[in-house]
């Protein structure tokens, strides 16, 4: 039987009586976040667009951070049309600061925008972005452009 993430977390919570109080709190917090996301992402059969908001815990160095993901696209039955959608990612890191990544797909043509305020960000990330550009081709996307910009625009 295939278990989803929520079922696995509930099972871990039930089996976690002997573990520390902080790990129990982390499990409770993660389950509450998933429940909230399920309510927020409840689909409306009348709408043609689907939006999903996710908070995914990720390991960044030695700390656990939150990767915020927003997916917006046309409904294709019970799925989102992956050839025509927008994905936005946001993560806070200690070394580079806050980073936003926006992927916009239109007929499998992809535009990538990476936003960060660190002065060395573009120079350090360009080789990594170009590496993943090749991987995106392997899964059927054609990368039209890659743009770097400031995350926070200074107002005068």
C-alpha positions as protocol buffer text, in pm:
chain_id: "A"
residue {
  index: 1
  type: UNK
  ca { x: 0 y: 0 z: 0 }
}
residue {
  index: 2
  type: UNK
  ca { x: 133 y: 341 z: -100 }
}
residue {
  index: 3
  type: UNK
  ca { x: 145 y: 586 z: 190 }
}
residue {
  index: 4
  type: UNK
  ca { x: 140 y: 960 z: 150 }
}
residue {
  index: 5
  type: UNK
  ca { x: 356 y: 1200 z: 350 }
}
residue {
  index: 6
  type: UNK
  ca { x: 77 y: 1287 z: 593 }
}
residue {
  index: 7
  type: UNK
  ca { x: 8 y: 922 z: 674 }
}
residue {
  index: 8
  type: UNK
  ca { x: 379 y: 859 z: 735 }
}
residue {
  index: 9
  type: UNK
  ca { x: 403 y: 1161 z: 968 }
}
residue {
  index: 10
  type: UNK
  ca { x: 97 y: 1049 z: 1165 }
}
residue {
  index: 11
  type: UNK
  ca { x: 250 y: 701 z: 1200 }
}
residue {
  index: 12
  type: UNK
  ca { x: 581 y: 854 z: 1314 }
}
residue {
  index: 13
  type: UNK
  ca { x: 390 y: 1068 z: 1565 }
}
residue {
  index: 14
  type: UNK
  ca { x: 218 y: 759 z: 1708 }
}
residue {
  index: 15
  type: UNK
  ca { x: 551 y: 572 z: 1732 }
}
residue {
  index: 16
  type: UNK
  ca { x: 736 y: 871 z: 1878 }
}
residue {
  index: 17
  type: UNK
  ca { x: 637 y: 836 z: 2246 }
}
residue {
  index: 18
  type: UNK
  ca { x: 990 y: 745 z: 2357 }
}
residue {
  index: 19
  type: UNK
  ca { x: 1167 y: 1022 z: 2161 }
}
residue {
  index: 20
  type: UNK
  ca { x: 1242 y: 1375 z: 2274 }
}
residue {
  index: 21
  type: UNK
  ca { x: 986 y: 1646 z: 2328 }
}
residue {
  index: 22
  type: UNK
  ca { x: 1140 y: 1868 z: 2057 }
}
residue {
  index: 23
  type: UNK
  ca { x: 1103 y: 1600 z: 1789 }
}
residue {
  index: 24
  type: UNK
  ca { x: 740 y: 1554 z: 1893 }
}
residue {
  index: 25
  type: UNK
  ca { x: 690 y: 1930 z: 1853 }
}
residue {
  index: 26
  type: UNK
  ca { x: 852 y: 1920 z: 1508 }
}
residue {
  index: 27
  type: UNK
  ca { x: 619 y: 1638 z: 1400 }
}
residue {
  index: 28
  type: UNK
  ca { x: 314 y: 1828 z: 1532 }
}
residue {
  index: 29
  type: UNK
  ca { x: 424 y: 2145 z: 1356 }
}
residue {
  index: 30
  type: UNK
  ca { x: 479 y: 1966 z: 1025 }
}
residue {
  index: 31
  type: UNK
  ca { x: 139 y: 1793 z: 1045 }
}
residue {
  index: 32
  type: UNK
  ca { x: -34 y: 2125 z: 1117 }
}
residue {
  index: 33
  type: UNK
  ca { x: 141 y: 2283 z: 818 }
}
residue {
  index: 34
  type: UNK
  ca { x: 29 y: 1997 z: 591 }
}
residue {
  index: 35
  type: UNK
  ca { x: -330 y: 2022 z: 718 }
}
residue {
  index: 36
  type: UNK
  ca { x: -328 y: 2396 z: 653 }
}
residue {
  index: 37
  type: UNK
  ca { x: -186 y: 2349 z: 307 }
}
residue {
  index: 38
  type: UNK
  ca { x: -453 y: 2093 z: 222 }
}
residue {
  index: 39
  type: UNK
  ca { x: -725 y: 2338 z: 319 }
}
residue {
  index: 40
  type: UNK
  ca { x: -559 y: 2623 z: 129 }
}
residue {
  index: 41
  type: UNK
  ca { x: -511 y: 2411 z: -183 }
}
residue {
  index: 42
  type: UNK
  ca { x: -860 y: 2266 z: -196 }
}
residue {
  index: 43
  type: UNK
  ca { x: -958 y: 2272 z: -562 }
}
residue {
  index: 44
  type: UNK
  ca { x: -1272 y: 2432 z: -701 }
}
residue {
  index: 45
  type: UNK
  ca { x: -1418 y: 2237 z: -993 }
}
residue {
  index: 46
  type: UNK
  ca { x: -1560 y: 2559 z: -1143 }
}
residue {
  index: 47
  type: UNK
  ca { x: -1220 y: 2726 z: -1185 }
}
residue {
  index: 48
  type: UNK
  ca { x: -990 y: 2663 z: -1482 }
}
residue {
  index: 49
  type: UNK
  ca { x: -678 y: 2761 z: -1283 }
}
residue {
  index: 50
  type: UNK
  ca { x: -523 y: 2574 z: -993 }
}
residue {
  index: 51
  type: UNK
  ca { x: -296 y: 2729 z: -731 }
}
residue {
  index: 52
  type: UNK
  ca { x: -93 y: 2535 z: -478 }
}
residue {
  index: 53
  type: UNK
  ca { x: 105 y: 2676 z: -186 }
}
residue {
  index: 54
  type: UNK
  ca { x: 357 y: 2453 z: -12 }
}
residue {
  index: 55
  type: UNK
  ca { x: 608 y: 2494 z: 271 }
}
residue {
  index: 56
  type: UNK
  ca { x: 868 y: 2222 z: 240 }
}
residue {
  index: 57
  type: UNK
  ca { x: 1131 y: 2173 z: 510 }
}
residue {
  index: 58
  type: UNK
  ca { x: 1478 y: 2145 z: 353 }
}
residue {
  index: 59
  type: UNK
  ca { x: 1824 y: 2104 z: 500 }
}
residue {
  index: 60
  type: UNK
  ca { x: 2044 y: 2406 z: 425 }
}
residue {
  index: 61
  type: UNK
  ca { x: 2390 y: 2341 z: 564 }
}
residue {
  index: 62
  type: UNK
  ca { x: 2333 y: 2231 z: 922 }
}
residue {
  index: 63
  type: UNK
  ca { x: 1999 y: 2404 z: 969 }
}
residue {
  index: 64
  type: UNK
  ca { x: 1652 y: 2323 z: 847 }
}
residue {
  index: 65
  type: UNK
  ca { x: 1488 y: 2596 z: 644 }
}
residue {
  index: 66
  type: UNK
  ca { x: 1153 y: 2637 z: 473 }
}
residue {
  index: 67
  type: UNK
  ca { x: 1127 y: 2625 z: 97 }
}
residue {
  index: 68
  type: UNK
  ca { x: 811 y: 2813 z: 3 }
}
residue {
  index: 69
  type: UNK
  ca { x: 661 y: 2699 z: -325 }
}
residue {
  index: 70
  type: UNK
  ca { x: 375 y: 2854 z: -521 }
}
residue {
  index: 71
  type: UNK
  ca { x: 245 y: 2667 z: -826 }
}
residue {
  index: 72
  type: UNK
  ca { x: -9 y: 2824 z: -1058 }
}
residue {
  index: 73
  type: UNK
  ca { x: -137 y: 2661 z: -1375 }
}
residue {
  index: 74
  type: UNK
  ca { x: -430 y: 2554 z: -1583 }
}
residue {
  index: 75
  type: UNK
  ca { x: -617 y: 2245 z: -1477 }
}
residue {
  index: 76
  type: UNK
  ca { x: -569 y: 1942 z: -1698 }
}
residue {
  index: 77
  type: UNK
  ca { x: -824 y: 1704 z: -1553 }
}
residue {
  index: 78
  type: UNK
  ca { x: -708 y: 1636 z: -1199 }
}
residue {
  index: 79
  type: UNK
  ca { x: -354 y: 1755 z: -1275 }
}
residue {
  index: 80
  type: UNK
  ca { x: -188 y: 2087 z: -1344 }
}
residue {
  index: 81
  type: UNK
  ca { x: -76 y: 2139 z: -1704 }
}
residue {
  index: 82
  type: UNK
  ca { x: 301 y: 2110 z: -1652 }
}
residue {
  index: 83
  type: UNK
  ca { x: 376 y: 2244 z: -2000 }
}
residue {
  index: 84
  type: UNK
  ca { x: 201 y: 2576 z: -1918 }
}
residue {
  index: 85
  type: UNK
  ca { x: 246 y: 2681 z: -1558 }
}
residue {
  index: 86
  type: UNK
  ca { x: 439 y: 2906 z: -1322 }
}
residue {
  index: 87
  type: UNK
  ca { x: 641 y: 2788 z: -1023 }
}
residue {
  index: 88
  type: UNK
  ca { x: 783 y: 3029 z: -769 }
}
residue {
  index: 89
  type: UNK
  ca { x: 1030 y: 2924 z: -499 }
}
residue {
  index: 90
  type: UNK
  ca { x: 1148 y: 3128 z: -202 }
}
residue {
  index: 91
  type: UNK
  ca { x: 1414 y: 3029 z: 50 }
}
residue {
  index: 92
  type: UNK
  ca { x: 1620 y: 3205 z: 315 }
}
residue {
  index: 93
  type: UNK
  ca { x: 1987 y: 3109 z: 339 }
}
residue {
  index: 94
  type: UNK
  ca { x: 2262 y: 3230 z: 570 }
}
residue {
  index: 95
  type: UNK
  ca { x: 2535 y: 3262 z: 305 }
}
residue {
  index: 96
  type: UNK
  ca { x: 2342 y: 3424 z: 20 }
}
residue {
  index: 97
  type: UNK
  ca { x: 2037 y: 3565 z: 196 }
}
residue {
  index: 98
  type: UNK
  ca { x: 1681 y: 3548 z: 67 }
}
residue {
  index: 99
  type: UNK
  ca { x: 1645 y: 3394 z: -278 }
}
residue {
  index: 100
  type: UNK
  ca { x: 1350 y: 3374 z: -515 }
}
residue {
  index: 101
  type: UNK
  ca { x: 1330 y: 3159 z: -828 }
}
residue {
  index: 102
  type: UNK
  ca { x: 1049 y: 3190 z: -1081 }
}
residue {
  index: 103
  type: UNK
  ca { x: 1000 y: 2933 z: -1356 }
}
residue {
  index: 104
  type: UNK
  ca { x: 742 y: 3024 z: -1622 }
}
residue {
  index: 105
  type: UNK
  ca { x: 654 y: 2756 z: -1876 }
}
residue {
  index: 106
  type: UNK
  ca { x: 458 y: 2820 z: -2193 }
}
residue {
  index: 107
  type: UNK
  ca { x: 430 y: 2532 z: -2441 }
}
residue {
  index: 108
  type: UNK
  ca { x: 741 y: 2377 z: -2280 }
}
residue {
  index: 109
  type: UNK
  ca { x: 939 y: 2701 z: -2335 }
}
residue {
  index: 110
  type: UNK
  ca { x: 1085 y: 2803 z: -2002 }
}
residue {
  index: 111
  type: UNK
  ca { x: 1183 y: 3143 z: -1868 }
}
residue {
  index: 112
  type: UNK
  ca { x: 1387 y: 3138 z: -1547 }
}
residue {
  index: 113
  type: UNK
  ca { x: 1424 y: 3439 z: -1318 }
}
residue {
  index: 114
  type: UNK
  ca { x: 1652 y: 3419 z: -1016 }
}
residue {
  index: 115
  type: UNK
  ca { x: 1628 y: 3699 z: -759 }
}
residue {
  index: 116
  type: UNK
  ca { x: 1875 y: 3775 z: -482 }
}
residue {
  index: 117
  type: UNK
  ca { x: 2036 y: 4086 z: -331 }
}
residue {
  index: 118
  type: UNK
  ca { x: 2384 y: 3942 z: -257 }
}
residue {
  index: 119
  type: UNK
  ca { x: 2647 y: 4122 z: -472 }
}
residue {
  index: 120
  type: UNK
  ca { x: 2827 y: 3797 z: -570 }
}
residue {
  index: 121
  type: UNK
  ca { x: 2512 y: 3593 z: -628 }
}
residue {
  index: 122
  type: UNK
  ca { x: 2503 y: 3599 z: -1008 }
}
residue {
  index: 123
  type: UNK
  ca { x: 2873 y: 3508 z: -1044 }
}
residue {
  index: 124
  type: UNK
  ca { x: 2840 y: 3215 z: -803 }
}
residue {
  index: 125
  type: UNK
  ca { x: 2509 y: 3085 z: -935 }
}
residue {
  index: 126
  type: UNK
  ca { x: 2552 y: 3111 z: -1314 }
}
residue {
  index: 127
  type: UNK
  ca { x: 2752 y: 2784 z: -1344 }
}
residue {
  index: 128
  type: UNK
  ca { x: 2495 y: 2601 z: -1131 }
}
residue {
  index: 129
  type: UNK
  ca { x: 2203 y: 2744 z: -1328 }
}
residue {
  index: 130
  type: UNK
  ca { x: 2366 y: 2645 z: -1658 }
}
residue {
  index: 131
  type: UNK
  ca { x: 2415 y: 2291 z: -1525 }
}
residue {
  index: 132
  type: UNK
  ca { x: 2045 y: 2262 z: -1444 }
}
residue {
  index: 133
  type: UNK
  ca { x: 1955 y: 2418 z: -1779 }
}
residue {
  index: 134
  type: UNK
  ca { x: 2084 y: 2099 z: -1942 }
}
residue {
  index: 135
  type: UNK
  ca { x: 1881 y: 1882 z: -1705 }
}
residue {
  index: 136
  type: UNK
  ca { x: 1566 y: 2077 z: -1790 }
}
residue {
  index: 137
  type: UNK
  ca { x: 1625 y: 1994 z: -2158 }
}
residue {
  index: 138
  type: UNK
  ca { x: 1641 y: 1627 z: -2064 }
}
residue {
  index: 139
  type: UNK
  ca { x: 1286 y: 1638 z: -1921 }
}
residue {
  index: 140
  type: UNK
  ca { x: 1139 y: 1817 z: -2223 }
}
residue {
  index: 141
  type: UNK
  ca { x: 1174 y: 2191 z: -2156 }
}
residue {
  index: 142
  type: UNK
  ca { x: 1346 y: 2442 z: -2382 }
}
residue {
  index: 143
  type: UNK
  ca { x: 1506 y: 2718 z: -2173 }
}
residue {
  index: 144
  type: UNK
  ca { x: 1440 y: 3046 z: -2355 }
}
residue {
  index: 145
  type: UNK
  ca { x: 1610 y: 3279 z: -2107 }
}
residue {
  index: 146
  type: UNK
  ca { x: 1771 y: 3299 z: -1766 }
}
residue {
  index: 147
  type: UNK
  ca { x: 1752 y: 3633 z: -1586 }
}
residue {
  index: 148
  type: UNK
  ca { x: 1912 y: 3751 z: -1263 }
}
residue {
  index: 149
  type: UNK
  ca { x: 1772 y: 4046 z: -1071 }
}
residue {
  index: 150
  type: UNK
  ca { x: 1747 y: 4201 z: -727 }
}
residue {
  index: 151
  type: UNK
  ca { x: 1493 y: 4050 z: -491 }
}
residue {
  index: 152
  type: UNK
  ca { x: 1422 y: 4375 z: -310 }
}
residue {
  index: 153
  type: UNK
  ca { x: 1395 y: 4684 z: -526 }
}
residue {
  index: 154
  type: UNK
  ca { x: 1529 y: 4995 z: -357 }
}
residue {
  index: 155
  type: UNK
  ca { x: 1287 y: 5286 z: -360 }
}
residue {
  index: 156
  type: UNK
  ca { x: 1425 y: 5639 z: -392 }
}
